[in-house]
PDB file of C-alpha atoms in Angstrom:
ATOM      1  CA  MET Y   1     -18.397 -47.368   4.655  1.00 59.00           C
ATOM      2  CA  ASN Y   2     -19.443 -45.212   6.970  1.00 78.00           C
ATOM      3  CA  LEU Y   3     -18.458 -41.227   6.119  1.00 86.00           C
ATOM      4  CA  SER Y   4     -18.995 -38.040   7.599  1.00 89.00           C
ATOM      5  CA  SER Y   5     -19.230 -34.635   7.403  1.00 90.00           C
ATOM      6  CA  LYS Y   6     -15.913 -33.683   9.111  1.00 91.00           C
ATOM      7  CA  ASP Y   7     -14.867 -36.325   6.404  1.00 89.00           C
ATOM      8  CA  LEU Y   8     -16.117 -34.644   3.535  1.00 90.00           C
ATOM      9  CA  ARG Y   9     -14.442 -31.469   4.600  1.00 90.00           C
ATOM     10  CA  ALA Y  10     -11.449 -32.873   5.192  1.00 91.00           C
ATOM     11  CA  VAL Y  11     -11.169 -33.554   2.106  1.00 90.00           C
ATOM     12  CA  ILE Y  12     -12.626 -30.337   0.444  1.00 91.00           C
ATOM     13  CA  ALA Y  13     -10.190 -28.741   2.290  1.00 91.00           C
ATOM     14  CA  LEU Y  14      -7.315 -30.100   1.381  1.00 90.00           C
ATOM     15  CA  VAL Y  15      -8.587 -29.580  -2.489  1.00 90.00           C
ATOM     16  CA  ASP Y  16      -8.900 -26.003  -1.491  1.00 91.00           C
ATOM     17  CA  ASP Y  17      -5.485 -25.468   0.188  1.00 89.00           C
ATOM     18  CA  ARG Y  18      -3.661 -28.043  -1.573  1.00 90.00           C
ATOM     19  CA  ASN Y  19      -1.350 -27.903   1.324  1.00 89.00           C
ATOM     20  CA  PHE Y  20      -1.481 -30.048   4.170  1.00 90.00           C
ATOM     21  CA  THR Y  21      -0.457 -27.570   6.723  1.00 88.00           C
ATOM     22  CA  ARG Y  22      -3.585 -25.066   5.709  1.00 90.00           C
ATOM     23  CA  ALA Y  23      -6.049 -27.751   5.308  1.00 91.00           C
ATOM     24  CA  ALA Y  24      -5.844 -29.101   8.247  1.00 93.00           C
ATOM     25  CA  GLU Y  25      -5.580 -25.832  10.203  1.00 91.00           C
ATOM     26  CA  LYS Y  26      -8.678 -24.753   8.594  1.00 91.00           C
ATOM     27  CA  CYS Y  27      -9.888 -28.027  10.218  1.00 92.00           C
ATOM     28  CA  HIS Y  28      -8.757 -27.521  13.994  1.00 92.00           C
ATOM     29  CA  LEU Y  29      -6.336 -31.000  13.874  1.00 92.00           C
ATOM     30  CA  SER Y  30      -2.876 -30.766  13.890  1.00 93.00           C
ATOM     31  CA  GLN Y  31      -0.634 -32.155  10.758  1.00 89.00           C
ATOM     32  CA  SER Y  32      -0.512 -35.736  11.589  1.00 91.00           C
ATOM     33  CA  ALA Y  33      -3.857 -36.068  12.708  1.00 93.00           C
ATOM     34  CA  PHE Y  34      -5.340 -34.559   9.489  1.00 92.00           C
ATOM     35  CA  SER Y  35      -2.925 -36.654   7.597  1.00 90.00           C
ATOM     36  CA  SER Y  36      -4.502 -40.098   9.318  1.00 92.00           C
ATOM     37  CA  LEU Y  37      -8.032 -38.679   8.408  1.00 92.00           C
ATOM     38  CA  ILE Y  38      -7.232 -38.152   4.395  1.00 92.00           C
ATOM     39  CA  ARG Y  39      -6.177 -42.151   5.130  1.00 91.00           C
ATOM     40  CA  SER Y  40      -9.256 -43.468   6.371  1.00 91.00           C
ATOM     41  CA  VAL Y  41     -11.111 -42.172   3.906  1.00 91.00           C
ATOM     42  CA  GLU Y  42      -8.900 -43.264   1.341  1.00 89.00           C
ATOM     43  CA  GLN Y  43      -9.018 -46.427   2.721  1.00 90.00           C
ATOM     44  CA  SER Y  44     -12.637 -46.554   3.118  1.00 89.00           C
ATOM     45  CA  LEU Y  45     -13.214 -45.150  -0.259  1.00 90.00           C
ATOM     46  CA  GLY Y  46     -10.715 -47.843  -1.569  1.00 89.00           C
ATOM     47  CA  ALA Y  47      -9.142 -45.692  -3.895  1.00 90.00           C
ATOM     48  CA  ARG Y  48      -6.836 -42.968  -3.792  1.00 91.00           C
ATOM     49  CA  LEU Y  49      -8.097 -39.126  -3.793  1.00 93.00           C
ATOM     50  CA  PHE Y  50      -4.669 -36.782  -3.694  1.00 92.00           C
ATOM     51  CA  ASP Y  51      -1.329 -37.488  -5.447  1.00 89.00           C
ATOM     52  CA  ARG Y  52       1.050 -36.209  -2.598  1.00 86.00           C
ATOM     53  CA  THR Y  53       4.355 -34.492  -4.120  1.00 78.00           C
ATOM     54  CA  THR Y  54       7.006 -32.966  -1.518  1.00 70.00           C
ATOM     55  CA  ARG Y  55       5.610 -29.452  -3.864  1.00 76.00           C
ATOM     56  CA  ASN Y  56       1.938 -30.329  -4.116  1.00 83.00           C
ATOM     57  CA  VAL Y  57      -1.355 -31.981  -4.099  1.00 90.00           C
ATOM     58  CA  GLU Y  58      -3.361 -32.516  -6.624  1.00 90.00           C
ATOM     59  CA  LEU Y  59      -6.197 -34.341  -7.431  1.00 91.00           C
ATOM     60  CA  THR Y  60      -6.271 -37.951  -8.575  1.00 92.00           C
ATOM     61  CA  PRO Y  61      -8.822 -38.451 -11.174  1.00 91.00           C
ATOM     62  CA  GLU Y  62     -10.762 -40.635  -8.662  1.00 90.00           C
ATOM     63  CA  GLY Y  63     -10.317 -37.593  -6.484  1.00 90.00           C
ATOM     64  CA  LYS Y  64     -11.868 -35.421  -8.740  1.00 90.00           C
ATOM     65  CA  LEU Y  65     -14.636 -37.682  -9.075  1.00 91.00           C
ATOM     66  CA  PHE Y  66     -15.280 -37.906  -6.064  1.00 92.00           C
ATOM     67  CA  GLU Y  67     -14.789 -33.955  -5.133  1.00 91.00           C
ATOM     68  CA  ALA Y  68     -18.016 -33.060  -7.234  1.00 90.00           C
ATOM     69  CA  SER Y  69     -19.792 -35.304  -5.265  1.00 90.00           C
ATOM     70  CA  ALA Y  70     -19.001 -34.618  -1.728  1.00 91.00           C
ATOM     71  CA  ARG Y  71     -18.585 -30.703  -2.805  1.00 91.00           C
ATOM     72  CA  ARG Y  72     -23.263 -31.627  -3.643  1.00 91.00           C
ATOM     73  CA  VAL Y  73     -22.999 -33.335  -0.050  1.00 90.00           C
ATOM     74  CA  LEU Y  74     -22.470 -30.961   1.879  1.00 87.00           C
ATOM     75  CA  ALA Y  75     -23.926 -28.492   0.159  1.00 87.00           C
ATOM     76  CA  ASP Y  76     -27.626 -30.034   0.899  1.00 86.00           C
ATOM     77  CA  LEU Y  77     -26.314 -31.012   4.335  1.00 86.00           C
ATOM     78  CA  ASP Y  78     -25.953 -26.918   4.860  1.00 81.00           C
ATOM     79  CA  GLU Y  79     -28.825 -26.102   3.149  1.00 81.00           C
ATOM     80  CA  MET Y  80     -30.864 -28.651   5.138  1.00 82.00           C
ATOM     81  CA  VAL Y  81     -29.247 -27.289   8.437  1.00 79.00           C
ATOM     82  CA  GLY Y  82     -29.706 -24.110   7.989  1.00 74.00           C
ATOM     83  CA  ASP Y  83     -33.630 -24.266   6.565  1.00 73.00           C
ATOM     84  CA  PHE Y  84     -33.839 -26.583   9.687  1.00 73.00           C
ATOM     85  CA  ARG Y  85     -32.800 -23.688  11.900  1.00 73.00           C
ATOM     86  CA  GLN Y  86     -35.097 -21.030  10.326  1.00 67.00           C
ATOM     87  CA  TYR Y  87     -38.097 -23.196  11.678  1.00 64.00           C
ATOM     88  CA  ALA Y  88     -36.232 -23.851  15.216  1.00 65.00           C
ATOM     89  CA  THR Y  89     -36.038 -20.501  15.289  1.00 62.00           C
ATOM     90  CA  ARG Y  90     -39.729 -19.234  13.892  1.00 66.00           C
ATOM     91  CA  GLN Y  91     -38.300 -17.224  10.718  1.00 66.00           C
ATOM     92  CA  LYS Y  92     -39.788 -20.338   8.801  1.00 70.00           C
ATOM     93  CA  GLY Y  93     -43.147 -22.319   9.904  1.00 84.00           C
ATOM     94  CA  ARG Y  94     -46.741 -23.409   9.979  1.00 89.00           C
ATOM     95  CA  VAL Y  95     -49.379 -23.091  11.979  1.00 94.00           C
ATOM     96  CA  ALA Y  96     -52.946 -23.348  11.753  1.00 94.00           C
ATOM     97  CA  VAL Y  97     -55.791 -22.418  13.837  1.00 97.00           C
ATOM     98  CA  ALA Y  98     -59.331 -23.420  14.615  1.00 97.00           C
ATOM     99  CA  ALA Y  99     -61.164 -20.991  16.611  1.00 96.00           C
ATOM    100  CA  LEU Y 100     -65.119 -20.168  17.473  1.00 93.00           C
ATOM    101  CA  PRO Y 101     -66.142 -17.493  15.147  1.00 91.00           C
ATOM    102  CA  SER Y 102     -66.972 -15.080  17.641  1.00 88.00           C
ATOM    103  CA  MET Y 103     -63.505 -15.485  18.454  1.00 92.00           C
ATOM    104  CA  ALA Y 104     -61.572 -15.482  14.892  1.00 93.00           C
ATOM    105  CA  ALA Y 105     -63.461 -11.975  14.793  1.00 90.00           C
ATOM    106  CA  GLY Y 106     -63.084 -10.428  17.711  1.00 89.00           C
ATOM    107  CA  TRP Y 107     -59.667 -12.055  20.425  1.00 93.00           C
ATOM    108  CA  LEU Y 108     -58.292 -13.478  17.706  1.00 95.00           C
ATOM    109  CA  PRO Y 109     -57.101 -10.758  15.030  1.00 95.00           C
ATOM    110  CA  GLU Y 110     -54.501  -8.580  17.491  1.00 94.00           C
ATOM    111  CA  ILE Y 111     -53.022 -12.216  18.538  1.00 96.00           C
ATOM    112  CA  LEU Y 112     -52.555 -13.149  15.483  1.00 96.00           C
ATOM    113  CA  ALA Y 113     -50.818  -9.716  14.082  1.00 96.00           C
ATOM    114  CA  GLU Y 114     -49.246  -8.614  17.215  1.00 95.00           C
ATOM    115  CA  PHE Y 115     -47.642 -12.521  16.385  1.00 93.00           C
ATOM    116  CA  ARG Y 116     -47.395 -12.071  12.351  1.00 92.00           C
ATOM    117  CA  SER Y 117     -45.318  -9.074  13.881  1.00 92.00           C
ATOM    118  CA  ARG Y 118     -42.887 -11.003  16.026  1.00 89.00           C
ATOM    119  CA  HIS Y 119     -42.352 -14.185  12.721  1.00 90.00           C
ATOM    120  CA  PRO Y 120     -43.514 -13.178   9.916  1.00 89.00           C
ATOM    121  CA  GLY Y 121     -41.976 -15.415   7.986  1.00 88.00           C
ATOM    122  CA  VAL Y 122     -44.204 -17.600   9.748  1.00 90.00           C
ATOM    123  CA  GLU Y 123     -47.260 -19.420   7.424  1.00 91.00           C
ATOM    124  CA  LEU Y 124     -50.648 -18.821   9.584  1.00 94.00           C
ATOM    125  CA  GLU Y 125     -53.843 -20.476   8.506  1.00 94.00           C
ATOM    126  CA  LEU Y 126     -57.281 -19.733  10.190  1.00 96.00           C
ATOM    127  CA  PHE Y 127     -60.656 -21.838  10.424  1.00 96.00           C
ATOM    128  CA  ASP Y 128     -63.686 -20.003  11.610  1.00 94.00           C
ATOM    129  CA  LEU Y 129     -65.816 -22.924  12.900  1.00 93.00           C
ATOM    130  CA  LEU Y 130     -67.778 -24.132  15.006  1.00 90.00           C
ATOM    131  CA  SER Y 131     -66.599 -26.252  18.725  1.00 90.00           C
ATOM    132  CA  ASP Y 132     -67.378 -29.618  16.905  1.00 90.00           C
ATOM    133  CA  GLN Y 133     -65.248 -29.154  13.427  1.00 93.00           C
ATOM    134  CA  CYS Y 134     -62.411 -27.238  15.549  1.00 94.00           C
ATOM    135  CA  LEU Y 135     -62.073 -30.279  17.867  1.00 94.00           C
ATOM    136  CA  ALA Y 136     -62.333 -32.163  14.789  1.00 94.00           C
ATOM    137  CA  LEU Y 137     -59.365 -30.589  12.927  1.00 96.00           C
ATOM    138  CA  VAL Y 138     -57.212 -30.654  15.992  1.00 95.00           C
ATOM    139  CA  ARG Y 139     -58.095 -34.816  16.196  1.00 94.00           C
ATOM    140  CA  SER Y 140     -56.684 -35.356  12.492  1.00 94.00           C
ATOM    141  CA  GLY Y 141     -53.388 -33.118  12.643  1.00 94.00           C
ATOM    142  CA  ARG Y 142     -55.235 -30.151  10.180  1.00 95.00           C
ATOM    143  CA  ALA Y 143     -54.939 -27.554  13.097  1.00 96.00           C
ATOM    144  CA  ASP Y 144     -52.371 -27.554  15.617  1.00 96.00           C
ATOM    145  CA  MET Y 145     -54.877 -25.640  18.460  1.00 96.00           C
ATOM    146  CA  ALA Y 146     -58.089 -25.257  18.661  1.00 97.00           C
ATOM    147  CA  ILE Y 147     -59.893 -22.108  21.138  1.00 96.00           C
ATOM    148  CA  ALA Y 148     -63.013 -23.846  21.044  1.00 93.00           C
ATOM    149  CA  ALA Y 149     -66.261 -24.176  23.970  1.00 88.00           C
ATOM    150  CA  ALA Y 150     -66.063 -28.068  24.639  1.00 74.00           C
ATOM    151  CA  GLY Y 151     -63.097 -30.269  25.826  1.00 63.00           C
ATOM    152  CA  PRO Y 152     -61.991 -30.486  28.713  1.00 66.00           C
ATOM    153  CA  GLN Y 153     -63.386 -34.083  29.227  1.00 75.00           C
ATOM    154  CA  GLU Y 154     -61.837 -35.498  26.054  1.00 80.00           C
ATOM    155  CA  PRO Y 155     -59.285 -38.246  27.154  1.00 86.00           C
ATOM    156  CA  ASP Y 156     -57.477 -37.577  23.815  1.00 90.00           C
ATOM    157  CA  LEU Y 157     -57.329 -33.284  24.090  1.00 93.00           C
ATOM    158  CA  LEU Y 158     -55.393 -31.162  26.117  1.00 93.00           C
ATOM    159  CA  THR Y 159     -56.970 -28.566  27.590  1.00 93.00           C
ATOM    160  CA  HIS Y 160     -56.301 -24.789  28.997  1.00 93.00           C
ATOM    161  CA  GLU Y 161     -59.304 -22.502  30.310  1.00 92.00           C
ATOM    162  CA  LEU Y 162     -58.894 -19.175  28.292  1.00 93.00           C
ATOM    163  CA  CYS Y 163     -61.797 -17.759  30.279  1.00 91.00           C
ATOM    164  CA  SER Y 164     -65.830 -17.553  31.235  1.00 88.00           C
ATOM    165  CA  ASP Y 165     -68.010 -15.703  29.255  1.00 86.00           C
ATOM    166  CA  ARG Y 166     -71.238 -14.483  30.734  1.00 90.00           C
ATOM    167  CA  PHE Y 167     -74.313 -14.447  28.652  1.00 93.00           C
ATOM    168  CA  HIS Y 168     -76.757 -10.960  28.074  1.00 94.00           C
ATOM    169  CA  LEU Y 169     -79.569  -9.972  26.225  1.00 95.00           C
ATOM    170  CA  VAL Y 170     -79.485  -7.530  23.523  1.00 96.00           C
ATOM    171  CA  CYS Y 171     -82.776  -6.162  22.630  1.00 96.00           C
ATOM    172  CA  PRO Y 172     -84.145  -3.019  20.666  1.00 96.00           C
ATOM    173  CA  LYS Y 173     -83.699   0.243  22.703  1.00 94.00           C
ATOM    174  CA  ASN Y 174     -86.866   0.979  22.904  1.00 94.00           C
ATOM    175  CA  HIS Y 175     -88.215  -2.798  24.065  1.00 95.00           C
ATOM    176  CA  PRO Y 176     -89.454  -2.748  27.665  1.00 93.00           C
ATOM    177  CA  LEU Y 177     -87.130  -4.864  29.214  1.00 94.00           C
ATOM    178  CA  ALA Y 178     -84.751  -2.814  28.157  1.00 93.00           C
ATOM    179  CA  LYS Y 179     -85.334  -0.620  31.361  1.00 88.00           C
ATOM    180  CA  LYS Y 180     -86.219  -3.503  33.919  1.00 88.00           C
ATOM    181  CA  ALA Y 181     -83.934  -3.770  36.265  1.00 83.00           C
ATOM    182  CA  ASP Y 182     -83.903  -7.196  37.078  1.00 88.00           C
ATOM    183  CA  ILE Y 183     -83.400  -9.954  34.163  1.00 91.00           C
ATOM    184  CA  ARG Y 184     -83.686 -13.208  34.457  1.00 89.00           C
ATOM    185  CA  LEU Y 185     -84.526 -15.709  32.195  1.00 88.00           C
ATOM    186  CA  LYS Y 186     -88.127 -16.266  32.235  1.00 90.00           C
ATOM    187  CA  ASP Y 187     -88.928 -12.890  31.851  1.00 91.00           C
ATOM    188  CA  LEU Y 188     -87.591 -13.456  27.956  1.00 93.00           C
ATOM    189  CA  ALA Y 189     -89.964 -16.575  27.115  1.00 91.00           C
ATOM    190  CA  GLU Y 190     -93.121 -14.265  26.671  1.00 91.00           C
ATOM    191  CA  TYR Y 191     -91.308 -12.231  23.275  1.00 95.00           C
ATOM    192  CA  PRO Y 192     -90.273 -13.429  20.076  1.00 97.00           C
ATOM    193  CA  PHE Y 193     -86.634 -14.680  20.158  1.00 96.00           C
ATOM    194  CA  ILE Y 194     -83.559 -14.514  17.443  1.00 96.00           C
ATOM    195  CA  HIS Y 195     -81.570 -17.695  17.896  1.00 95.00           C
ATOM    196  CA  LEU Y 196     -78.816 -19.509  17.558  1.00 93.00           C
ATOM    197  CA  ALA Y 197     -78.071 -22.337  15.664  1.00 91.00           C
ATOM    198  CA  ARG Y 198     -78.387 -25.725  17.764  1.00 89.00           C
ATOM    199  CA  THR Y 199     -75.081 -26.747  16.596  1.00 88.00           C
ATOM    200  CA  SER Y 200     -73.675 -23.215  18.066  1.00 89.00           C
ATOM    201  CA  SER Y 201     -72.103 -23.899  21.809  1.00 87.00           C
ATOM    202  CA  VAL Y 202     -73.843 -20.727  22.842  1.00 90.00           C
ATOM    203  CA  ARG Y 203     -77.134 -21.970  21.741  1.00 91.00           C
ATOM    204  CA  GLN Y 204     -76.100 -25.437  23.391  1.00 90.00           C
ATOM    205  CA  HIS Y 205     -75.409 -23.854  26.727  1.00 89.00           C
ATOM    206  CA  LEU Y 206     -78.735 -21.175  26.447  1.00 91.00           C
ATOM    207  CA  ASP Y 207     -80.787 -24.546  26.023  1.00 90.00           C
ATOM    208  CA  ALA Y 208     -79.282 -25.260  28.896  1.00 89.00           C
ATOM    209  CA  ALA Y 209     -79.001 -23.221  31.112  1.00 88.00           C
ATOM    210  CA  ALA Y 210     -82.899 -22.287  30.235  1.00 88.00           C
ATOM    211  CA  HIS Y 211     -84.682 -26.109  30.774  1.00 87.00           C
ATOM    212  CA  PRO Y 212     -87.489 -26.406  30.982  1.00 89.00           C
ATOM    213  CA  LEU Y 213     -88.074 -22.842  29.934  1.00 89.00           C
ATOM    214  CA  GLN Y 214     -88.886 -22.712  25.909  1.00 88.00           C
ATOM    215  CA  MET Y 215     -88.389 -19.581  24.431  1.00 91.00           C
ATOM    216  CA  ARG Y 216     -90.711 -18.429  22.073  1.00 93.00           C
ATOM    217  CA  THR Y 217     -88.469 -18.476  18.669  1.00 94.00           C
ATOM    218  CA  LEU Y 218     -89.405 -16.436  15.926  1.00 95.00           C
ATOM    219  CA  LEU Y 219     -85.831 -16.900  13.273  1.00 96.00           C
ATOM    220  CA  GLU Y 220     -83.103 -19.565  13.856  1.00 95.00           C
ATOM    221  CA  VAL Y 221     -79.907 -17.923  11.520  1.00 95.00           C
ATOM    222  CA  GLU Y 222     -75.922 -19.187  11.495  1.00 91.00           C
ATOM    223  CA  GLN Y 223     -74.444 -15.913  12.108  1.00 90.00           C
ATOM    224  CA  LEU Y 224     -74.068 -13.891  14.871  1.00 91.00           C
ATOM    225  CA  ALA Y 225     -73.908 -10.642  12.052  1.00 91.00           C
ATOM    226  CA  THR Y 226     -77.359 -11.899  11.384  1.00 95.00           C
ATOM    227  CA  VAL Y 227     -78.950 -12.412  15.028  1.00 95.00           C
ATOM    228  CA  THR Y 228     -77.905  -8.545  15.124  1.00 95.00           C
ATOM    229  CA  ALA Y 229     -79.606  -7.025  11.865  1.00 95.00           C
ATOM    230  CA  LEU Y 230     -82.910  -8.905  13.456  1.00 96.00           C
ATOM    231  CA  VAL Y 231     -82.228  -7.730  16.819  1.00 97.00           C
ATOM    232  CA  ARG Y 232     -81.862  -3.840  15.597  1.00 95.00           C
ATOM    233  CA  ALA Y 233     -84.564  -4.736  13.127  1.00 95.00           C
ATOM    234  CA  GLY Y 234     -87.148  -4.840  15.800  1.00 95.00           C
ATOM    235  CA  LEU Y 235     -88.247  -9.195  15.650  1.00 96.00           C
ATOM    236  CA  GLY Y 236     -87.349  -9.862  17.924  1.00 96.00           C
ATOM    237  CA  ILE Y 237     -84.246 -10.437  21.647  1.00 96.00           C
ATOM    238  CA  THR Y 238     -81.579 -12.388  21.639  1.00 96.00           C
ATOM    239  CA  VAL Y 239     -79.058 -13.272  24.394  1.00 95.00           C
ATOM    240  CA  VAL Y 240     -75.356 -14.095  23.413  1.00 95.00           C
ATOM    241  CA  PRO Y 241     -72.140 -14.199  25.368  1.00 93.00           C
ATOM    242  CA  SER Y 242     -69.858 -10.983  25.885  1.00 91.00           C
ATOM    243  CA  LEU Y 243     -67.298 -11.999  24.020  1.00 91.00           C
ATOM    244  CA  THR Y 244     -69.739 -11.871  21.236  1.00 91.00           C
ATOM    245  CA  LEU Y 245     -70.470  -8.319  22.370  1.00 93.00           C
ATOM    246  CA  PHE Y 246     -68.881  -6.151  20.060  1.00 91.00           C
ATOM    247  CA  HIS Y 247     -71.321  -7.619  17.010  1.00 91.00           C
ATOM    248  CA  PHE Y 248     -73.637  -5.880  18.602  1.00 94.00           C
ATOM    249  CA  ARG Y 249     -72.670  -2.102  19.920  1.00 93.00           C
ATOM    250  CA  GLN Y 250     -74.806  -0.501  17.691  1.00 91.00           C
ATOM    251  CA  PRO Y 251     -77.258   2.366  17.206  1.00 92.00           C
ATOM    252  CA  GLY Y 252     -80.572   1.650  18.701  1.00 93.00           C
ATOM    253  CA  LEU Y 253     -79.110  -1.659  20.653  1.00 96.00           C
ATOM    254  CA  THR Y 254     -79.375  -1.918  24.124  1.00 95.00           C
ATOM    255  CA  ILE Y 255     -77.450  -4.644  25.981  1.00 94.00           C
ATOM    256  CA  ARG Y 256     -78.167  -5.513  29.535  1.00 93.00           C
ATOM    257  CA  PRO Y 257     -76.645  -8.441  31.976  1.00 91.00           C
ATOM    258  CA  ILE Y 258     -79.529 -10.962  32.764  1.00 90.00           C
ATOM    259  CA  ARG Y 259     -79.345 -12.969  36.360  1.00 84.00           C
ATOM    260  CA  VAL Y 260     -78.650 -16.834  35.145  1.00 84.00           C
ATOM    261  CA  PRO Y 261     -76.276 -18.494  37.765  1.00 79.00           C
ATOM    262  CA  ASN Y 262     -75.420 -22.055  35.303  1.00 80.00           C
ATOM    263  CA  LEU Y 263     -75.052 -19.859  32.431  1.00 87.00           C
ATOM    264  CA  THR Y 264     -71.362 -19.393  31.419  1.00 88.00           C
ATOM    265  CA  ARG Y 265     -69.542 -20.010  28.958  1.00 89.00           C
ATOM    266  CA  ARG Y 266     -66.088 -21.595  29.553  1.00 90.00           C
ATOM    267  CA  ILE Y 267     -63.693 -20.972  26.404  1.00 93.00           C
ATOM    268  CA  TYR Y 268     -60.676 -23.393  25.449  1.00 94.00           C
ATOM    269  CA  LEU Y 269     -56.996 -23.288  24.463  1.00 95.00           C
ATOM    270  CA  VAL Y 270     -57.247 -27.033  22.577  1.00 96.00           C
ATOM    271  CA  ARG Y 271     -54.545 -29.375  21.237  1.00 94.00           C
ATOM    272  CA  SER Y 272     -53.846 -33.088  20.504  1.00 94.00           C
ATOM    273  CA  ARG Y 273     -52.637 -35.152  24.397  1.00 92.00           C
ATOM    274  CA  GLY Y 274     -50.297 -37.718  21.555  1.00 86.00           C
ATOM    275  CA  ARG Y 275     -48.926 -34.213  18.952  1.00 90.00           C
ATOM    276  CA  SER Y 276     -46.404 -32.345  20.017  1.00 90.00           C
ATOM    277  CA  LEU Y 277     -46.330 -28.804  18.499  1.00 91.00           C
ATOM    278  CA  SER Y 278     -44.014 -27.339  16.101  1.00 90.00           C
ATOM    279  CA  VAL Y 279     -41.896 -24.966  17.395  1.00 88.00           C
ATOM    280  CA  ALA Y 280     -44.052 -21.863  15.870  1.00 90.00           C
ATOM    281  CA  ALA Y 281     -46.810 -23.429  16.693  1.00 92.00           C
ATOM    282  CA  ALA Y 282     -45.779 -23.603  20.575  1.00 91.00           C
ATOM    283  CA  GLY Y 283     -45.186 -19.998  20.374  1.00 92.00           C
ATOM    284  CA  LEU Y 284     -48.690 -19.152  19.133  1.00 95.00           C
ATOM    285  CA  TYR Y 285     -49.889 -21.165  21.632  1.00 95.00           C
ATOM    286  CA  GLN Y 286     -47.548 -19.475  23.968  1.00 93.00           C
ATOM    287  CA  LEU Y 287     -48.841 -15.946  23.180  1.00 94.00           C
ATOM    288  CA  MET Y 288     -52.620 -17.268  23.310  1.00 95.00           C
ATOM    289  CA  VAL Y 289     -52.222 -18.005  26.812  1.00 94.00           C
ATOM    290  CA  ALA Y 290     -50.213 -14.871  27.455  1.00 93.00           C
ATOM    291  CA  ARG Y 291     -52.999 -12.514  26.453  1.00 93.00           C
ATOM    292  CA  LYS Y 292     -56.206 -14.459  27.509  1.00 91.00           C
ATOM    293  CA  PRO Y 293     -59.487 -12.184  26.647  1.00 88.00           C
ATOM    294  CA  LYS Y 294     -60.548 -10.405  29.329  1.00 78.00           C
ATOM    295  CA  THR Y 295     -64.268 -10.279  29.619  1.00 62.00           C
ATOM    296  CA  ILE Y 296     -65.582  -6.886  30.639  1.00 55.00           C
ATOM    297  CA  ARG Y 297     -68.436  -6.337  33.638  1.00 54.00           C
ATOM    298  CA  VAL Y 298     -71.473  -5.012  31.413  1.00 54.00           C
ATOM    299  CA  ASP Y 299     -74.801  -3.838  33.390  1.00 53.00           C
ATOM    300  CA  ARG Y 300     -76.175  -1.878  30.711  1.00 51.00           C
ATOM    301  CA  VAL Y 301     -74.965  -0.557  27.408  1.00 51.00           C
ATOM    302  CA  ASN Y 302     -77.673   2.148  25.160  1.00 53.00           C
ATOM    303  CA  SER Y 303     -76.454   2.743  21.815  1.00 49.00           C
TER     304      SER Y 303
END
């Protein structure tokens, strides 16, 4: 037995109209084709659904049983199709994004706000984590995409470069380096240094560019907000990418560019190579590509 939704809708049309001509018109069929379809349904079921007279069409007892089931199946089908269309048109859905904390706090909120205004029915989930953790969430399927500083060489990941990020010195405005015209990494080595944790992409890029030079590490912390407070208190200096500088535009701090040829952090939009994005996730992905971060050249900022 192979009944289609068309078969079920024909039966319900005849139940509702009690007339073959009107039911056939509703189903956009000729009366002969409609009558043949109803007979075919009855033959497939092995029972008559309708008693036909010259004046009327009535359901048989078996027809009444079938009507209830047919209406329930069609209602479920219509609900399923309607629900799916909402996902397909981004009226509903879910998108999970993993992002570097600096991106999650800086560039990304405006992107999410724009997406949310366009698609208020889509549920958003955000993980603000370090690069390796972001990539792990994409691999596991818990995140649809990641904004990370690593991943272009990974064979299981697809990457799209969003921007490249230059590094800057941040120090108190009364620090000797605040007035220096041309700053290089070796100029920083004699001063107490506030480092981010070794697992952070900022630290990994800085260590690689500085090697074999060693900084005078005073403190090593996890959060940029903590780095800001420590530098503002005069405990040391730090070096951070331009996309994190919004943390450091505060009274008493100076931001200066430094000349290090290999000290550039590239930020990538990363997704799984073997897993398609949902319609909602693809929409957010495209918006991120269209609204790439703009890194601003910083010659000097005194607060």
